[in-house]
mmCIF file of N, CA and C in Angstrom:
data_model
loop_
_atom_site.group_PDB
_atom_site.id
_atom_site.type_symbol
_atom_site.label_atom_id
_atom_site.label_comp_id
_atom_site.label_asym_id
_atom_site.label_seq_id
_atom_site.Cartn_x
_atom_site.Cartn_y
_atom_site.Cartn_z
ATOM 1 N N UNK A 210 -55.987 -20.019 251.017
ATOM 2 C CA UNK A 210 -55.809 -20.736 249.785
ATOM 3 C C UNK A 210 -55.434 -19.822 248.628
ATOM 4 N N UNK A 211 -55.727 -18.846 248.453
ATOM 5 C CA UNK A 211 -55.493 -17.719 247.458
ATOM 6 C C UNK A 211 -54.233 -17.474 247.558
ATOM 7 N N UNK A 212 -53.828 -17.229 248.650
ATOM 8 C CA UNK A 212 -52.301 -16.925 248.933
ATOM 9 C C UNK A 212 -51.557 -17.826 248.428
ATOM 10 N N UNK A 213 -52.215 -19.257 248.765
ATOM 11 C CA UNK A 213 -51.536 -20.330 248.213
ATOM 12 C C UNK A 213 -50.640 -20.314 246.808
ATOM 13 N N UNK A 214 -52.011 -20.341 245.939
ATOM 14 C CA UNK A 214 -51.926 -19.869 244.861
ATOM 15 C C UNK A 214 -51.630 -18.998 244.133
ATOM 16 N N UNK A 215 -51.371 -17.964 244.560
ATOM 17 C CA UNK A 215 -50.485 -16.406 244.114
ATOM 18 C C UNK A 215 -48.920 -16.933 244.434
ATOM 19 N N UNK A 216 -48.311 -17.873 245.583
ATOM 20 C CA UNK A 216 -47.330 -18.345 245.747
ATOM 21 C C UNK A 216 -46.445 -19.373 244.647
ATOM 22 N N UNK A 217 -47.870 -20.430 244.494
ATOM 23 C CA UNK A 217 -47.503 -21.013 243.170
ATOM 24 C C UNK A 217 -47.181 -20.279 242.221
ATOM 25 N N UNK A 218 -48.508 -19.369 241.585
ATOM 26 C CA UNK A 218 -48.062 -18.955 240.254
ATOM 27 C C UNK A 218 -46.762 -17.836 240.394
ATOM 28 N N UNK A 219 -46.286 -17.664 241.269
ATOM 29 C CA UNK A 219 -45.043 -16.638 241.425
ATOM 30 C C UNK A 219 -43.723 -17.757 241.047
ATOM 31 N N UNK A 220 -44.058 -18.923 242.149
ATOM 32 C CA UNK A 220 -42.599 -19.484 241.870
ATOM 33 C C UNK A 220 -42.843 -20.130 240.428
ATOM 34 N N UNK A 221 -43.972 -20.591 240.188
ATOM 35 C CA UNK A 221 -43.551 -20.981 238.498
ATOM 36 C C UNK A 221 -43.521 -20.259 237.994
ATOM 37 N N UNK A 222 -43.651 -18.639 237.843
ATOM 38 C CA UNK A 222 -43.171 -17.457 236.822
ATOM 39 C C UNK A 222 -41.615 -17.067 237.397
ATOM 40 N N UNK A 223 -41.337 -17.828 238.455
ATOM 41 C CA UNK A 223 -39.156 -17.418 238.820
ATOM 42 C C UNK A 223 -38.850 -18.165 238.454
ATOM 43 N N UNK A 224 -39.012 -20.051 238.249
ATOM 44 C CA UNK A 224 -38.632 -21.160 237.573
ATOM 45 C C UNK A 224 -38.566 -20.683 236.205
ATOM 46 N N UNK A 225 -39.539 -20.322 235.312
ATOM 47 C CA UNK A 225 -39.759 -20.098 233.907
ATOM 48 C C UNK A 225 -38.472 -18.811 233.736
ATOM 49 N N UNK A 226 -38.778 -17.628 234.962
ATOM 50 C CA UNK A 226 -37.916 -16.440 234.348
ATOM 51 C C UNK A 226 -36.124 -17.236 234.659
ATOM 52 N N UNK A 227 -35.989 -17.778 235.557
ATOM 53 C CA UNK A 227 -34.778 -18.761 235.922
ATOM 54 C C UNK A 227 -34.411 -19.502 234.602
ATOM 55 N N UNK A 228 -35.013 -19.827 233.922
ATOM 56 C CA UNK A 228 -34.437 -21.008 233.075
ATOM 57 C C UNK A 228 -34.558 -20.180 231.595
ATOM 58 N N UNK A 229 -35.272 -19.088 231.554
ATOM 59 C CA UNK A 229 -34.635 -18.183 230.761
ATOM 60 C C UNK A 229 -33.551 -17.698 230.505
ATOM 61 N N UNK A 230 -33.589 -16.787 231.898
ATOM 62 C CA UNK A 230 -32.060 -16.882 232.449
ATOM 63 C C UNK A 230 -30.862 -17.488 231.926
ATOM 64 N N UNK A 231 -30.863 -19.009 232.066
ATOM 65 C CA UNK A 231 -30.061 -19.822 232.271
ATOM 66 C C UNK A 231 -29.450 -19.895 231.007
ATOM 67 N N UNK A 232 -30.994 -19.776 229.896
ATOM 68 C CA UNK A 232 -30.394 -20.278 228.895
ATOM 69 C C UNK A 232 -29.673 -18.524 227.664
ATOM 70 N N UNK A 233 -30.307 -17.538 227.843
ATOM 71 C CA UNK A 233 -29.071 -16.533 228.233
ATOM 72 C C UNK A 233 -27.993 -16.247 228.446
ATOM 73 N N UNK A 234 -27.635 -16.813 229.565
ATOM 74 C CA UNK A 234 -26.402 -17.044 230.520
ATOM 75 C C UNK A 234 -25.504 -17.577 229.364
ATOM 76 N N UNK A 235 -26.000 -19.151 229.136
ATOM 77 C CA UNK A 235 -25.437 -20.182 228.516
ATOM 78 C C UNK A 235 -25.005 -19.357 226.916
ATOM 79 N N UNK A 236 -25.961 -18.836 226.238
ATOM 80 C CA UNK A 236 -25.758 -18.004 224.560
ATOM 81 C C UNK A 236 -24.390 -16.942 225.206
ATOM 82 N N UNK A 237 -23.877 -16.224 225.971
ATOM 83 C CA UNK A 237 -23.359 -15.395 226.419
ATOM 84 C C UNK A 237 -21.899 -15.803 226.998
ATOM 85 N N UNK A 238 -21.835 -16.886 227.673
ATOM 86 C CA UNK A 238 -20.566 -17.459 227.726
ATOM 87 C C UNK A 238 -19.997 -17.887 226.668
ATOM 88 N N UNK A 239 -19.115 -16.839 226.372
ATOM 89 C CA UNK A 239 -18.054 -17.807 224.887
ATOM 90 C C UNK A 239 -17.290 -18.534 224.787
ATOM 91 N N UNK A 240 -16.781 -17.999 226.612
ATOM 92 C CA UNK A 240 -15.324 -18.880 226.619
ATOM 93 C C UNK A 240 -14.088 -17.773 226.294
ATOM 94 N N UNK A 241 -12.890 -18.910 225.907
ATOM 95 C CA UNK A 241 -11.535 -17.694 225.522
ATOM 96 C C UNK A 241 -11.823 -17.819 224.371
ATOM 97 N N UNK A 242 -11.153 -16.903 223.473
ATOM 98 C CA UNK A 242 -11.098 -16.593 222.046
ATOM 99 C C UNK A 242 -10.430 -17.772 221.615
ATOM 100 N N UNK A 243 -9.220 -18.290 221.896
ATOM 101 C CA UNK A 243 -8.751 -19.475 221.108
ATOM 102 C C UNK A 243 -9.465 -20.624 221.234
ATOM 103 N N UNK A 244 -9.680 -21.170 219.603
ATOM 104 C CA UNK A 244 -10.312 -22.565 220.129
ATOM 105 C C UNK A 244 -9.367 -23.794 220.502
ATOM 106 N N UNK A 245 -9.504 -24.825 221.465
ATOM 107 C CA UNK A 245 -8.822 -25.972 221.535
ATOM 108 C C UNK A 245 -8.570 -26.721 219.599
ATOM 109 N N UNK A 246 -7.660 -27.356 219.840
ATOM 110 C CA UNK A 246 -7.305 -27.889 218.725
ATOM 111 C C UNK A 246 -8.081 -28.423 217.743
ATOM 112 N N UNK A 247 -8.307 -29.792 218.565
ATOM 113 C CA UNK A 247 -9.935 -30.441 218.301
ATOM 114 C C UNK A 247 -10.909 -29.532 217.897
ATOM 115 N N UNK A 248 -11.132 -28.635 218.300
ATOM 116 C CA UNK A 248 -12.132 -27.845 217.662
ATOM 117 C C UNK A 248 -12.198 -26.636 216.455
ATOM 118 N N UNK A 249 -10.489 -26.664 216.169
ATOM 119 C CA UNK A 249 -10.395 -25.419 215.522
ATOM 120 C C UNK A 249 -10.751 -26.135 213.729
ATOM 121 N N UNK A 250 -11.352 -25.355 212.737
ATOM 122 C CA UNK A 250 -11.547 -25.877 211.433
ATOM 123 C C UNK A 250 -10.428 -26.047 210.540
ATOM 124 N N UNK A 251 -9.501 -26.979 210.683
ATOM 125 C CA UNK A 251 -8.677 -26.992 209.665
ATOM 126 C C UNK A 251 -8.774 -27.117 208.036
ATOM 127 N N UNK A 252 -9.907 -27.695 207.690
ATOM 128 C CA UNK A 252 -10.712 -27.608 207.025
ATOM 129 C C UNK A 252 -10.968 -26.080 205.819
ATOM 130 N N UNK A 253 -11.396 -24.921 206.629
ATOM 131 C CA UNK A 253 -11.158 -24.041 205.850
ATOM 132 C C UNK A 253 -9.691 -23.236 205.644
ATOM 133 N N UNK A 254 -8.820 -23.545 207.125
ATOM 134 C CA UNK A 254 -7.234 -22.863 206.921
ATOM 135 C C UNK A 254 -6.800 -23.579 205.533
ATOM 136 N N UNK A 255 -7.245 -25.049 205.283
ATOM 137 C CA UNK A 255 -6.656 -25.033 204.240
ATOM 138 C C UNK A 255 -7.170 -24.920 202.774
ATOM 139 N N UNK A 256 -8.154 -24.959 202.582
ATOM 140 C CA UNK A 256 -9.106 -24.580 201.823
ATOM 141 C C UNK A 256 -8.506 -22.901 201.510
ATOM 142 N N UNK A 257 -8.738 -21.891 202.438
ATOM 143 C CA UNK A 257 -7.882 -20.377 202.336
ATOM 144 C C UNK A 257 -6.219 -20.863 201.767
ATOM 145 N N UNK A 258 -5.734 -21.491 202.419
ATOM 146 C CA UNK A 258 -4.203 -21.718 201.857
ATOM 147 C C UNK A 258 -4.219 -22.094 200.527
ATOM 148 N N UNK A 259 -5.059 -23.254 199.819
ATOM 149 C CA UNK A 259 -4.941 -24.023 198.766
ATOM 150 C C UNK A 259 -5.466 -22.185 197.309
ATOM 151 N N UNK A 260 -6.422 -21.782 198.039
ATOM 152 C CA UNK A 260 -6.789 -20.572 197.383
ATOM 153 C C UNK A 260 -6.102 -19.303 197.053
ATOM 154 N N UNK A 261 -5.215 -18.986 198.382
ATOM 155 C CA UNK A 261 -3.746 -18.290 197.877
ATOM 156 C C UNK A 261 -2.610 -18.744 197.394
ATOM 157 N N UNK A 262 -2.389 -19.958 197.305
ATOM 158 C CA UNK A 262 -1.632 -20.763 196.508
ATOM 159 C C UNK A 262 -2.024 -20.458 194.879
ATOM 160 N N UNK A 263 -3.093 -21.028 195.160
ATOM 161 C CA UNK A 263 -3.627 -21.231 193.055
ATOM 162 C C UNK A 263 -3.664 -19.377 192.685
ATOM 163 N N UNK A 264 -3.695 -18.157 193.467
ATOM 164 C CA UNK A 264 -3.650 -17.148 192.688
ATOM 165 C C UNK A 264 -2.324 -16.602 192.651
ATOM 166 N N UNK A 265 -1.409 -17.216 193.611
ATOM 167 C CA UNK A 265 0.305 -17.034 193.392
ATOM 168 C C UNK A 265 0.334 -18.084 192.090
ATOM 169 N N UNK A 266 -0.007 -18.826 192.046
ATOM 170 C CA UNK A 266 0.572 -19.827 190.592
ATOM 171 C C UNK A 266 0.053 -18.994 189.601
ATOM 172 N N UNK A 267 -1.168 -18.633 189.133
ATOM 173 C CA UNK A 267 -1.865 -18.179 188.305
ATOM 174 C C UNK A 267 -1.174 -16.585 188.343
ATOM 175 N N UNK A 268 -1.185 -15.916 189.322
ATOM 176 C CA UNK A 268 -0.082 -14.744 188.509
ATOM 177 C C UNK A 268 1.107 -15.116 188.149
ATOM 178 N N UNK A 269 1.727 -15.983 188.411
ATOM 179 C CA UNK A 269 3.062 -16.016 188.448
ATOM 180 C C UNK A 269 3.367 -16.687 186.764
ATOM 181 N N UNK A 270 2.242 -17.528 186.102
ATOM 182 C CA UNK A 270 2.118 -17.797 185.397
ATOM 183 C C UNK A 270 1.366 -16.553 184.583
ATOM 184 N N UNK A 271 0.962 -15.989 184.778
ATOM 185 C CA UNK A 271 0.761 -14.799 183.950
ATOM 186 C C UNK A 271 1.082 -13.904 183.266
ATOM 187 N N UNK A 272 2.359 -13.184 185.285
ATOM 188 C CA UNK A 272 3.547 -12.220 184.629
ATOM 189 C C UNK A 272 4.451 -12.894 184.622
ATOM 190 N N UNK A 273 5.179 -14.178 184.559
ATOM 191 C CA UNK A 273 6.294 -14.815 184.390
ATOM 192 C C UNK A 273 6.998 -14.213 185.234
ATOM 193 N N UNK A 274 7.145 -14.212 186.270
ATOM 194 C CA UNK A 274 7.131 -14.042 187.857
ATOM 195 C C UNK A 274 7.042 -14.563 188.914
ATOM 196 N N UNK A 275 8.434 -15.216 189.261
ATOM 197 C CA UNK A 275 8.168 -15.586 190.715
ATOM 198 C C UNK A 275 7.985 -14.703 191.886
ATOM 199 N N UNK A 276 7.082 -14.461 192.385
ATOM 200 C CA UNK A 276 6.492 -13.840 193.451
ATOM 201 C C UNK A 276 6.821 -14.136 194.912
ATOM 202 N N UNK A 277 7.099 -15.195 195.458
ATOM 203 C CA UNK A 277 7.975 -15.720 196.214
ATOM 204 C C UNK A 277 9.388 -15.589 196.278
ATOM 205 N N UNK A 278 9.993 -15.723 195.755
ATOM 206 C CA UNK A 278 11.422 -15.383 195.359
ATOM 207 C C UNK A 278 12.009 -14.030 194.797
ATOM 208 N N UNK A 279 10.949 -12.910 194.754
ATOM 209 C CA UNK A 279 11.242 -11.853 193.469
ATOM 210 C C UNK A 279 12.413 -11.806 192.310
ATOM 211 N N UNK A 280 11.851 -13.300 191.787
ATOM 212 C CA UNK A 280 12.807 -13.061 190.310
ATOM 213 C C UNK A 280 11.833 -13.714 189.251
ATOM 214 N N UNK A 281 12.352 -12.925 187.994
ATOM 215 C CA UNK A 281 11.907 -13.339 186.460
ATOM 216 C C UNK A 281 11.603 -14.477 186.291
ATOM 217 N N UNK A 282 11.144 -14.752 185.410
ATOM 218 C CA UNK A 282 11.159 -16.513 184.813
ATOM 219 C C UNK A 282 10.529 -15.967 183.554
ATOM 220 N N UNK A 283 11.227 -17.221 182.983
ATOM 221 C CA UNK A 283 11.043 -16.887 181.583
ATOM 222 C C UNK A 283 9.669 -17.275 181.220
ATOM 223 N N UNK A 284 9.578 -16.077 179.948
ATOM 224 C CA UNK A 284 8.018 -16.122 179.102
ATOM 225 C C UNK A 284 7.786 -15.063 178.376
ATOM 226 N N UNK A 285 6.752 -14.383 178.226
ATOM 227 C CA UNK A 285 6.278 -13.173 177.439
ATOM 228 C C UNK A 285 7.080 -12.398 177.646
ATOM 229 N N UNK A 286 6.864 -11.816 179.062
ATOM 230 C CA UNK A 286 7.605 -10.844 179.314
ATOM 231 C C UNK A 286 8.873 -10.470 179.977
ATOM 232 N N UNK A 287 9.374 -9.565 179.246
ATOM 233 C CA UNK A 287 11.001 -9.402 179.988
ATOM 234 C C UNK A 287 10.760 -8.487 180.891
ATOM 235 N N UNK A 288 11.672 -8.517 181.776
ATOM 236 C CA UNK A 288 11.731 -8.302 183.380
ATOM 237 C C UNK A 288 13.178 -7.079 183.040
ATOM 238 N N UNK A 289 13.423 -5.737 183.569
ATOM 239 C CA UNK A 289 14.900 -5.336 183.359
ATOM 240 C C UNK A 289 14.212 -4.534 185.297
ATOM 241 N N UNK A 290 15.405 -4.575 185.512
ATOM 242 C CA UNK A 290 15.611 -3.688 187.110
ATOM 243 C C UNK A 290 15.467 -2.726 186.619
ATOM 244 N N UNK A 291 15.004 -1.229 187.366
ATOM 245 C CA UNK A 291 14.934 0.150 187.502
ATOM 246 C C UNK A 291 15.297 0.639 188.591
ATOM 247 N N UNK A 292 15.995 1.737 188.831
ATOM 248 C CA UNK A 292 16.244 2.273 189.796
ATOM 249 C C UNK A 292 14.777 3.251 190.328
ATOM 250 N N UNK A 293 14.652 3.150 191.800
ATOM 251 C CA UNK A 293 13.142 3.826 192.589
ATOM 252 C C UNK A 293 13.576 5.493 192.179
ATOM 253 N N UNK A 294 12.346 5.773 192.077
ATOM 254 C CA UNK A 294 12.410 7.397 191.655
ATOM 255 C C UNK A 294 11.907 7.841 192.833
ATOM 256 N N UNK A 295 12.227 9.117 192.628
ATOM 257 C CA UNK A 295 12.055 10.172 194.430
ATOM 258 C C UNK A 295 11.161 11.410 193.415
ATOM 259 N N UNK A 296 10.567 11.393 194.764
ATOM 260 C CA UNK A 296 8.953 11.994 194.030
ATOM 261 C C UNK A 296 9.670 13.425 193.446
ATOM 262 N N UNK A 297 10.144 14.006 193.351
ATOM 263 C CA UNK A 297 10.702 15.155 191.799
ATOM 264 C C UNK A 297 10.918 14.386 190.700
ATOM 265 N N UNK A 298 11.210 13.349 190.236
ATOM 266 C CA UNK A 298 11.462 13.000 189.147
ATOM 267 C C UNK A 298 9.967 13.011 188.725
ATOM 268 N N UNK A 299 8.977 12.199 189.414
ATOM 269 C CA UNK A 299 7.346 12.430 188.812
ATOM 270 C C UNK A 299 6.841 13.985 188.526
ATOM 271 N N UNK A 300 7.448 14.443 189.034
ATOM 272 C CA UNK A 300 6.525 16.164 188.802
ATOM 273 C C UNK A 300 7.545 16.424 187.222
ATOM 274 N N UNK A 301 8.367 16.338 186.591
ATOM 275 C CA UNK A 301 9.289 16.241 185.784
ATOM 276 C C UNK A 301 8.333 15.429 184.524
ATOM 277 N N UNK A 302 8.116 14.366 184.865
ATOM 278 C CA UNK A 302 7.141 13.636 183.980
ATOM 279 C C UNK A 302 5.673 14.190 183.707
ATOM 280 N N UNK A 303 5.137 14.469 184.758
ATOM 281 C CA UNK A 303 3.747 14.952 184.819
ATOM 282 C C UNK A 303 3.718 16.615 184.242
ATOM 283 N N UNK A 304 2.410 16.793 183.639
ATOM 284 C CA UNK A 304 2.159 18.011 182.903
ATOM 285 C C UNK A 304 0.801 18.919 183.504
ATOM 286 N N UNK A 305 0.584 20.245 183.654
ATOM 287 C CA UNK A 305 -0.217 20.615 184.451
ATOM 288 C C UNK A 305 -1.063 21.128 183.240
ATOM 289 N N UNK A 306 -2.765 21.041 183.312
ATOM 290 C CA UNK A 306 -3.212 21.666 182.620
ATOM 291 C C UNK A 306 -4.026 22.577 183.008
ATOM 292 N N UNK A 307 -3.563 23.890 182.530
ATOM 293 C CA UNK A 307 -3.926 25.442 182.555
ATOM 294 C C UNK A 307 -5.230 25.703 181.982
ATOM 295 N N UNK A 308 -5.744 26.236 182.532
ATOM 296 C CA UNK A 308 -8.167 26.606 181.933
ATOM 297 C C UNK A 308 -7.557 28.128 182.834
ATOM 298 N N UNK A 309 -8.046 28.765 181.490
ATOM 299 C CA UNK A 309 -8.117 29.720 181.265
ATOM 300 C C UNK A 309 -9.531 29.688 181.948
ATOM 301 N N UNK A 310 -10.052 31.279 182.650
ATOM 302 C CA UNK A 310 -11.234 31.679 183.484
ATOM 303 C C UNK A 310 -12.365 31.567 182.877
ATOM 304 N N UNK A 311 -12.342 32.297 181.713
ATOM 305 C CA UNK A 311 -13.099 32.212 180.736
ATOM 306 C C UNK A 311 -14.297 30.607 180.429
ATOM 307 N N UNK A 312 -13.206 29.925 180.316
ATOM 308 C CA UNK A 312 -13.780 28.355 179.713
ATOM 309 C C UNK A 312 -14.407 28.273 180.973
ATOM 310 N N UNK A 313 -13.760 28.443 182.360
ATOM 311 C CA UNK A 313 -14.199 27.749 183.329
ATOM 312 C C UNK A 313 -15.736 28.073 183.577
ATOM 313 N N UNK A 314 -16.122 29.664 183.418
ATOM 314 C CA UNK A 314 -17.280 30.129 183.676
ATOM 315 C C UNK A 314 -18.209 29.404 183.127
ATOM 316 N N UNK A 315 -17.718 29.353 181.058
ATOM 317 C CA UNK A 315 -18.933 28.699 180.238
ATOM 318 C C UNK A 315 -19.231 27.420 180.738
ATOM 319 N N UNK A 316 -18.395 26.696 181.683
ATOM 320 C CA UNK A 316 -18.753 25.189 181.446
ATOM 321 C C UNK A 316 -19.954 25.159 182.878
ATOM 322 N N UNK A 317 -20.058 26.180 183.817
ATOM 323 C CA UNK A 317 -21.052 26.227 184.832
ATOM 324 C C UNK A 317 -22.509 26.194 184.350
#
């Protein structure tokens, strides 16, 4: 009878560790990365869309700027083309400033 009972309480501690298991198993299967249609949130894609929309309007209304199109629109500010500079023209603009040894020591 003991045996009996060491038998029981074994298979109801593999049932219990089994359905642990199971439910493990189950948290761990994700599936594929894409969701089916039905399930995907359209909801926030457009919610995100409606939100990069309103900050293209809102700059564009800002800098009088179409951002989509890259051209001017009229308002505050005027718009003129520039030609791209090649990095020597910046060192030309930019100024280097020279510290003498001296200063450098006092400021330690």
């Amino acid at each position: 009878m003991a045996e009996d009972a060491q038998t029981k309480n074994r298979d109801e501690g593999n049932d219990d560790r089994r359905q642990k298991l199971d439910r493990v198993r189950r948290r761990l299967d994700f599936g594929t990365d894409s969701l089916p249609a039905e399930e995907y949130n359209f909801e926030n894609e457009e919610a995100a869309q409606k939100f990069f929309r309103k900050q293209v309007e809102d700059a564009s209304a800002k800098w009088n700027f179409d951002f989509a199109n890259e051209m001017p629109l009229e308002g505050d500010w005027e718009w003129e083309k520039v030609e791209s500079r090649n990095q020597l023209d910046y060192k030309e603009l930019t100024t280097e400033r020279k510290i003498k040894k001296d200063e450098e020591n006092r400021n330690v």
